[in-house]
Amino acid sequence: MWYWLFKYVLLGPLLAVLGRPKISGLEHVPTNGPAILASNHLAVMDSFYLPLVVNRRITFLAKQEYFTGTGIKGRFLAWFYTVVGQVPIDRTDADSAQAALTTAKRILGEGKLLGMYPEGTRSPDGRLYKGKTGLARLALETGVPVIPVAMVGTDVVNPPGSKGLRFGRVEVRFGKPMDFSRFDGLAGNRFIERAVIDEVMYDLMDLSGQEYVDIYAAAIKENAQQTNGQPVDASKPASRLPHAAAG
């Protein structure tokens, strides 16, 4: 109940006024049955604007820190993220990747829509970064369609580092469902999984119009922290960044 109340009464109308969402390709989202919505990730509000424009409920996997805050604010945020369709995942445990995969398979097994950000984190500069293969493994093990989704302009409405919202124009572009049945039985093959996620990222690049960088966004952020916030030249080979190993 709270999900729909936030969407149509408490939060959705405000987001609609601020972002004036423009939608294309919505017919590619199935009206029933499971699917993975694979989106680029520009801002926190991606997880709000995407559900705003889709008639069905979308579940996202979210980092556990969103649910473990203390005090009244922490408890409120944990409740809020839960009712708007986010499921906590512990990303620090050695078995976290398998736990996330198991949770995602359960959600899809229930016939739901699962929202995923293959970059693994928000883009540090608006470009599209290398995808992680977890989404590919999930798609190959479940056989559900992958629908690429390009979020455009959410970083204007909700600029990185800002806690406030601004007026702008958000676009949500849905691509045609991607079918990877030709790779049936090959889940776990890292070369196949890399090929699958690269295909997804190519479609996202084509949909969003973003510049693609063949480095993990997390590696860029980590290097920025190590260099006191100085930007890293992402046009140089990924081998310069020790944490950007494939897979």
CSV table of C-alpha atoms in Angstrom, one decimal:
chain,number,residue,atom,x,y,z
A,1,MET,CA,0.0,0.0,0.0
A,2,TRP,CA,2.7,2.5,1.0
A,3,TYR,CA,4.5,1.9,-2.3
A,4,TRP,CA,1.5,3.1,-4.3
A,5,LEU,CA,0.7,5.9,-1.8
A,6,PHE,CA,4.2,7.3,-2.3
A,7,LYS,CA,4.0,6.9,-6.0
A,8,TYR,CA,0.7,8.5,-6.7
A,9,VAL,CA,0.1,10.8,-3.7
A,10,LEU,CA,3.0,11.6,-1.4
A,11,LEU,CA,6.1,11.8,-3.7
A,12,GLY,CA,5.2,11.0,-7.3
A,13,PRO,CA,3.3,14.2,-8.0
A,14,LEU,CA,6.3,16.3,-6.7
A,15,LEU,CA,8.8,14.4,-8.9
A,16,ALA,CA,6.5,14.8,-11.9
A,17,VAL,CA,6.4,18.6,-11.5
A,18,LEU,CA,10.2,18.8,-10.9
A,19,GLY,CA,11.3,16.5,-13.7
A,20,ARG,CA,8.5,16.6,-16.2
A,21,PRO,CA,9.3,13.0,-17.3
A,22,LYS,CA,9.4,12.2,-21.0
A,23,ILE,CA,8.9,8.5,-21.6
A,24,SER,CA,9.7,6.4,-24.7
A,25,GLY,CA,9.6,2.7,-25.3
A,26,LEU,CA,7.4,1.9,-22.3
A,27,GLU,CA,5.7,-0.8,-24.4
A,28,HIS,CA,8.9,-2.9,-24.1
A,29,VAL,CA,8.2,-3.5,-20.4
A,30,PRO,CA,6.0,-6.6,-20.0
A,31,THR,CA,2.7,-6.2,-18.3
A,32,ASN,CA,3.2,-9.4,-16.4
A,33,GLY,CA,6.0,-11.9,-15.6
A,34,PRO,CA,9.6,-11.3,-14.6
A,35,ALA,CA,12.2,-9.1,-16.3
A,36,ILE,CA,15.4,-7.3,-15.4
A,37,LEU,CA,15.4,-3.5,-16.0
A,38,ALA,CA,19.1,-2.7,-16.6
A,39,SER,CA,19.6,1.0,-16.1
A,40,ASN,CA,22.5,3.5,-16.2
A,41,HIS,CA,23.0,5.3,-12.9
A,42,LEU,CA,23.3,9.1,-12.8
A,43,ALA,CA,21.7,10.0,-9.5
A,44,VAL,CA,19.9,8.7,-6.4
A,45,MET,CA,16.6,9.8,-8.0
A,46,ASP,CA,17.0,7.2,-10.7
A,47,SER,CA,15.5,4.7,-8.3
A,48,PHE,CA,12.4,7.0,-7.9
A,49,TYR,CA,11.9,8.2,-11.5
A,50,LEU,CA,12.1,4.7,-13.0
A,51,PRO,CA,9.3,3.3,-10.8
A,52,LEU,CA,7.3,6.6,-11.3
A,53,VAL,CA,6.9,5.9,-15.0
A,54,VAL,CA,6.3,2.1,-14.9
A,55,ASN,CA,2.8,0.8,-14.0
A,56,ARG,CA,4.2,-2.3,-12.3
A,57,ARG,CA,6.1,-2.3,-9.0
A,58,ILE,CA,9.9,-2.5,-9.3
A,59,THR,CA,12.2,-4.0,-6.7
A,60,PHE,CA,15.8,-2.8,-6.4
A,61,LEU,CA,18.7,-4.3,-4.6
A,62,ALA,CA,20.2,-1.6,-2.3
A,63,LYS,CA,23.3,-1.4,-0.1
A,64,GLN,CA,22.6,-2.4,3.4
A,65,GLU,CA,23.8,0.9,4.8
A,66,TYR,CA,20.5,2.5,3.7
A,67,PHE,CA,18.7,0.3,6.3
A,68,THR,CA,21.1,0.4,9.3
A,69,GLY,CA,21.0,4.1,10.3
A,70,THR,CA,20.5,5.0,13.9
A,71,GLY,CA,18.0,7.2,15.7
A,72,ILE,CA,14.6,8.4,14.4
A,73,LYS,CA,16.1,9.4,11.0
A,74,GLY,CA,17.8,6.1,10.5
A,75,ARG,CA,14.6,4.1,11.4
A,76,PHE,CA,12.5,6.3,9.1
A,77,LEU,CA,14.9,5.8,6.1
A,78,ALA,CA,15.0,2.1,6.7
A,79,TRP,CA,11.2,2.0,6.6
A,80,PHE,CA,11.0,4.3,3.6
A,81,TYR,CA,13.5,2.3,1.5
A,82,THR,CA,11.6,-0.9,2.4
A,83,VAL,CA,8.1,0.4,1.4
A,84,VAL,CA,9.3,1.9,-1.9
A,85,GLY,CA,10.6,-1.4,-3.0
A,86,GLN,CA,14.3,-1.7,-2.1
A,87,VAL,CA,15.8,-4.8,-0.6
A,88,PRO,CA,19.0,-4.6,1.5
A,89,ILE,CA,22.2,-6.4,0.4
A,90,ASP,CA,25.4,-6.7,2.5
A,91,ARG,CA,28.2,-5.8,0.1
A,92,THR,CA,31.0,-6.2,2.6
A,93,ASP,CA,30.7,-9.9,3.3
A,94,ALA,CA,32.7,-12.4,1.3
A,95,ASP,CA,29.5,-14.2,0.3
A,96,SER,CA,27.6,-11.0,-0.6
A,97,ALA,CA,27.7,-11.6,-4.4
A,98,GLN,CA,26.1,-15.0,-4.0
A,99,ALA,CA,23.6,-13.6,-1.5
A,100,ALA,CA,22.6,-10.8,-3.9
A,101,LEU,CA,22.2,-13.4,-6.7
A,102,THR,CA,20.1,-15.6,-4.6
A,103,THR,CA,17.9,-12.7,-3.5
A,104,ALA,CA,17.5,-11.5,-7.1
A,105,LYS,CA,16.6,-14.9,-8.3
A,106,ARG,CA,13.9,-15.1,-5.6
A,107,ILE,CA,12.4,-11.8,-6.7
A,108,LEU,CA,12.3,-12.8,-10.4
A,109,GLY,CA,11.0,-16.2,-9.4
A,110,GLU,CA,8.0,-14.4,-7.9
A,111,GLY,CA,7.3,-12.9,-11.3
A,112,LYS,CA,8.4,-9.4,-10.4
A,113,LEU,CA,10.4,-6.7,-12.1
A,114,LEU,CA,13.9,-6.3,-10.8
A,115,GLY,CA,15.8,-3.0,-11.3
A,116,MET,CA,19.6,-3.2,-11.5
A,117,TYR,CA,22.4,-0.8,-12.2
A,118,PRO,CA,25.1,-2.8,-14.0
A,119,GLU,CA,27.8,-0.1,-13.4
A,120,GLY,CA,27.5,-1.0,-9.7
A,121,THR,CA,27.5,2.6,-8.5
A,122,ARG,CA,26.5,6.1,-9.7
A,123,SER,CA,28.6,7.6,-12.5
A,124,PRO,CA,31.1,10.1,-11.1
A,125,ASP,CA,30.9,12.4,-14.1
A,126,GLY,CA,27.9,11.6,-16.2
A,127,ARG,CA,29.7,9.1,-18.5
A,128,LEU,CA,28.7,5.4,-18.8
A,129,TYR,CA,31.2,3.0,-17.2
A,130,LYS,CA,32.1,-0.7,-17.5
A,131,GLY,CA,29.3,-3.1,-16.4
A,132,LYS,CA,29.8,-5.8,-13.8
A,133,THR,CA,29.0,-9.3,-14.7
A,134,GLY,CA,26.5,-10.1,-11.9
A,135,LEU,CA,23.6,-9.0,-14.1
A,136,ALA,CA,24.8,-11.3,-16.9
A,137,ARG,CA,25.1,-14.2,-14.5
A,138,LEU,CA,21.5,-13.6,-13.3
A,139,ALA,CA,20.1,-13.3,-16.8
A,140,LEU,CA,21.8,-16.5,-17.9
A,141,GLU,CA,20.7,-18.5,-14.9
A,142,THR,CA,17.1,-17.3,-15.0
A,143,GLY,CA,16.5,-16.9,-18.7
A,144,VAL,CA,14.4,-13.7,-18.1
A,145,PRO,CA,14.5,-10.9,-20.6
A,146,VAL,CA,16.8,-7.9,-20.0
A,147,ILE,CA,15.3,-4.5,-20.8
A,148,PRO,CA,17.9,-1.7,-21.1
A,149,VAL,CA,16.7,1.6,-19.6
A,150,ALA,CA,18.4,5.0,-20.1
A,151,MET,CA,17.9,7.6,-17.5
A,152,VAL,CA,18.6,11.1,-18.8
A,153,GLY,CA,18.6,14.3,-16.8
A,154,THR,CA,18.2,12.9,-13.3
A,155,ASP,CA,21.6,14.3,-12.4
A,156,VAL,CA,20.2,17.8,-13.2
A,157,VAL,CA,17.1,17.3,-11.0
A,158,ASN,CA,19.3,15.7,-8.3
A,159,PRO,CA,22.9,16.8,-8.8
A,160,PRO,CA,25.6,14.5,-7.3
A,161,GLY,CA,26.4,15.5,-3.8
A,162,SER,CA,23.3,17.6,-3.4
A,163,LYS,CA,20.6,16.7,-0.9
A,164,GLY,CA,18.0,18.9,-2.6
A,165,LEU,CA,16.0,18.7,-5.8
A,166,ARG,CA,15.8,21.1,-8.7
A,167,PHE,CA,13.7,21.7,-11.7
A,168,GLY,CA,14.8,20.0,-14.9
A,169,ARG,CA,13.7,17.6,-17.6
A,170,VAL,CA,14.0,13.8,-17.0
A,171,GLU,CA,13.8,11.3,-19.8
A,172,VAL,CA,13.3,7.6,-19.4
A,173,ARG,CA,14.1,5.6,-22.5
A,174,PHE,CA,13.3,1.9,-22.6
A,175,GLY,CA,15.0,-0.3,-25.2
A,176,LYS,CA,13.8,-3.6,-26.8
A,177,PRO,CA,14.0,-6.7,-24.5
A,178,MET,CA,17.4,-8.5,-24.9
A,179,ASP,CA,17.3,-12.3,-25.2
A,180,PHE,CA,20.4,-14.3,-24.3
A,181,SER,CA,18.9,-17.8,-24.8
A,182,ARG,CA,21.7,-18.5,-27.3
A,183,PHE,CA,24.0,-18.8,-24.3
A,184,ASP,CA,21.8,-21.3,-22.4
A,185,GLY,CA,23.9,-23.6,-20.2
A,186,LEU,CA,26.9,-21.2,-20.2
A,187,ALA,CA,26.2,-19.3,-16.9
A,188,GLY,CA,29.5,-19.3,-15.0
A,189,ASN,CA,31.7,-18.9,-18.1
A,190,ARG,CA,33.4,-15.6,-17.4
A,191,PHE,CA,34.0,-14.9,-21.1
A,192,ILE,CA,30.3,-15.4,-22.0
A,193,GLU,CA,29.2,-13.3,-19.0
A,194,ARG,CA,31.5,-10.5,-20.1
A,195,ALA,CA,30.2,-10.7,-23.6
A,196,VAL,CA,26.6,-10.5,-22.3
A,197,ILE,CA,27.2,-7.5,-20.0
A,198,ASP,CA,29.1,-5.7,-22.8
A,199,GLU,CA,26.1,-6.2,-25.1
A,200,VAL,CA,23.9,-4.7,-22.4
A,201,MET,CA,26.2,-1.7,-21.9
A,202,TYR,CA,26.4,-1.1,-25.7
A,203,ASP,CA,22.6,-0.9,-25.8
A,204,LEU,CA,22.6,1.5,-22.8
A,205,MET,CA,25.2,3.7,-24.5
A,206,ASP,CA,23.1,3.8,-27.7
A,207,LEU,CA,20.0,4.6,-25.7
A,208,SER,CA,21.5,7.2,-23.4
A,209,GLY,CA,23.9,8.9,-25.8
A,210,GLN,CA,26.6,8.8,-23.0
A,211,GLU,CA,30.3,8.5,-23.7
A,212,TYR,CA,31.4,5.0,-22.7
A,213,VAL,CA,34.5,4.4,-20.5
A,214,ASP,CA,35.9,0.9,-20.3
A,215,ILE,CA,36.8,1.2,-16.6
A,216,TYR,CA,34.7,0.4,-13.5
A,217,ALA,CA,33.1,3.5,-12.0
A,218,ALA,CA,34.1,2.3,-8.5
A,219,ALA,CA,37.8,2.3,-9.5
A,220,ILE,CA,37.5,5.9,-10.7
A,221,LYS,CA,35.9,6.9,-7.3
A,222,GLU,CA,38.5,5.0,-5.4
A,223,ASN,CA,41.4,6.6,-7.2
A,224,ALA,CA,39.8,10.1,-6.8
A,225,GLN,CA,39.8,9.4,-3.0
A,226,GLN,CA,43.4,8.3,-3.1
A,227,THR,CA,44.4,11.4,-5.0
A,228,ASN,CA,42.5,13.8,-2.7
A,229,GLY,CA,39.6,14.3,-5.1
A,230,GLN,CA,41.8,15.0,-8.2
A,231,PRO,CA,40.1,13.7,-11.3
A,232,VAL,CA,41.6,10.6,-12.9
A,233,ASP,CA,42.1,10.5,-16.7
A,234,ALA,CA,39.7,7.7,-17.6
A,235,SER,CA,40.9,7.9,-21.3
A,236,LYS,CA,44.0,6.1,-20.3
A,237,PRO,CA,44.2,2.3,-20.3
A,238,ALA,CA,42.4,0.5,-17.5
A,239,SER,CA,45.5,-1.3,-16.6
A,240,ARG,CA,46.7,1.9,-14.8
A,241,LEU,CA,43.9,1.3,-12.3
A,242,PRO,CA,44.7,-1.8,-10.2
A,243,HIS,CA,41.1,-2.4,-9.1
A,244,ALA,CA,39.6,-2.4,-12.6
A,245,ALA,CA,40.2,-6.1,-13.4
A,246,ALA,CA,37.7,-7.7,-15.7
A,247,GLY,CA,34.8,-9.5,-14.2
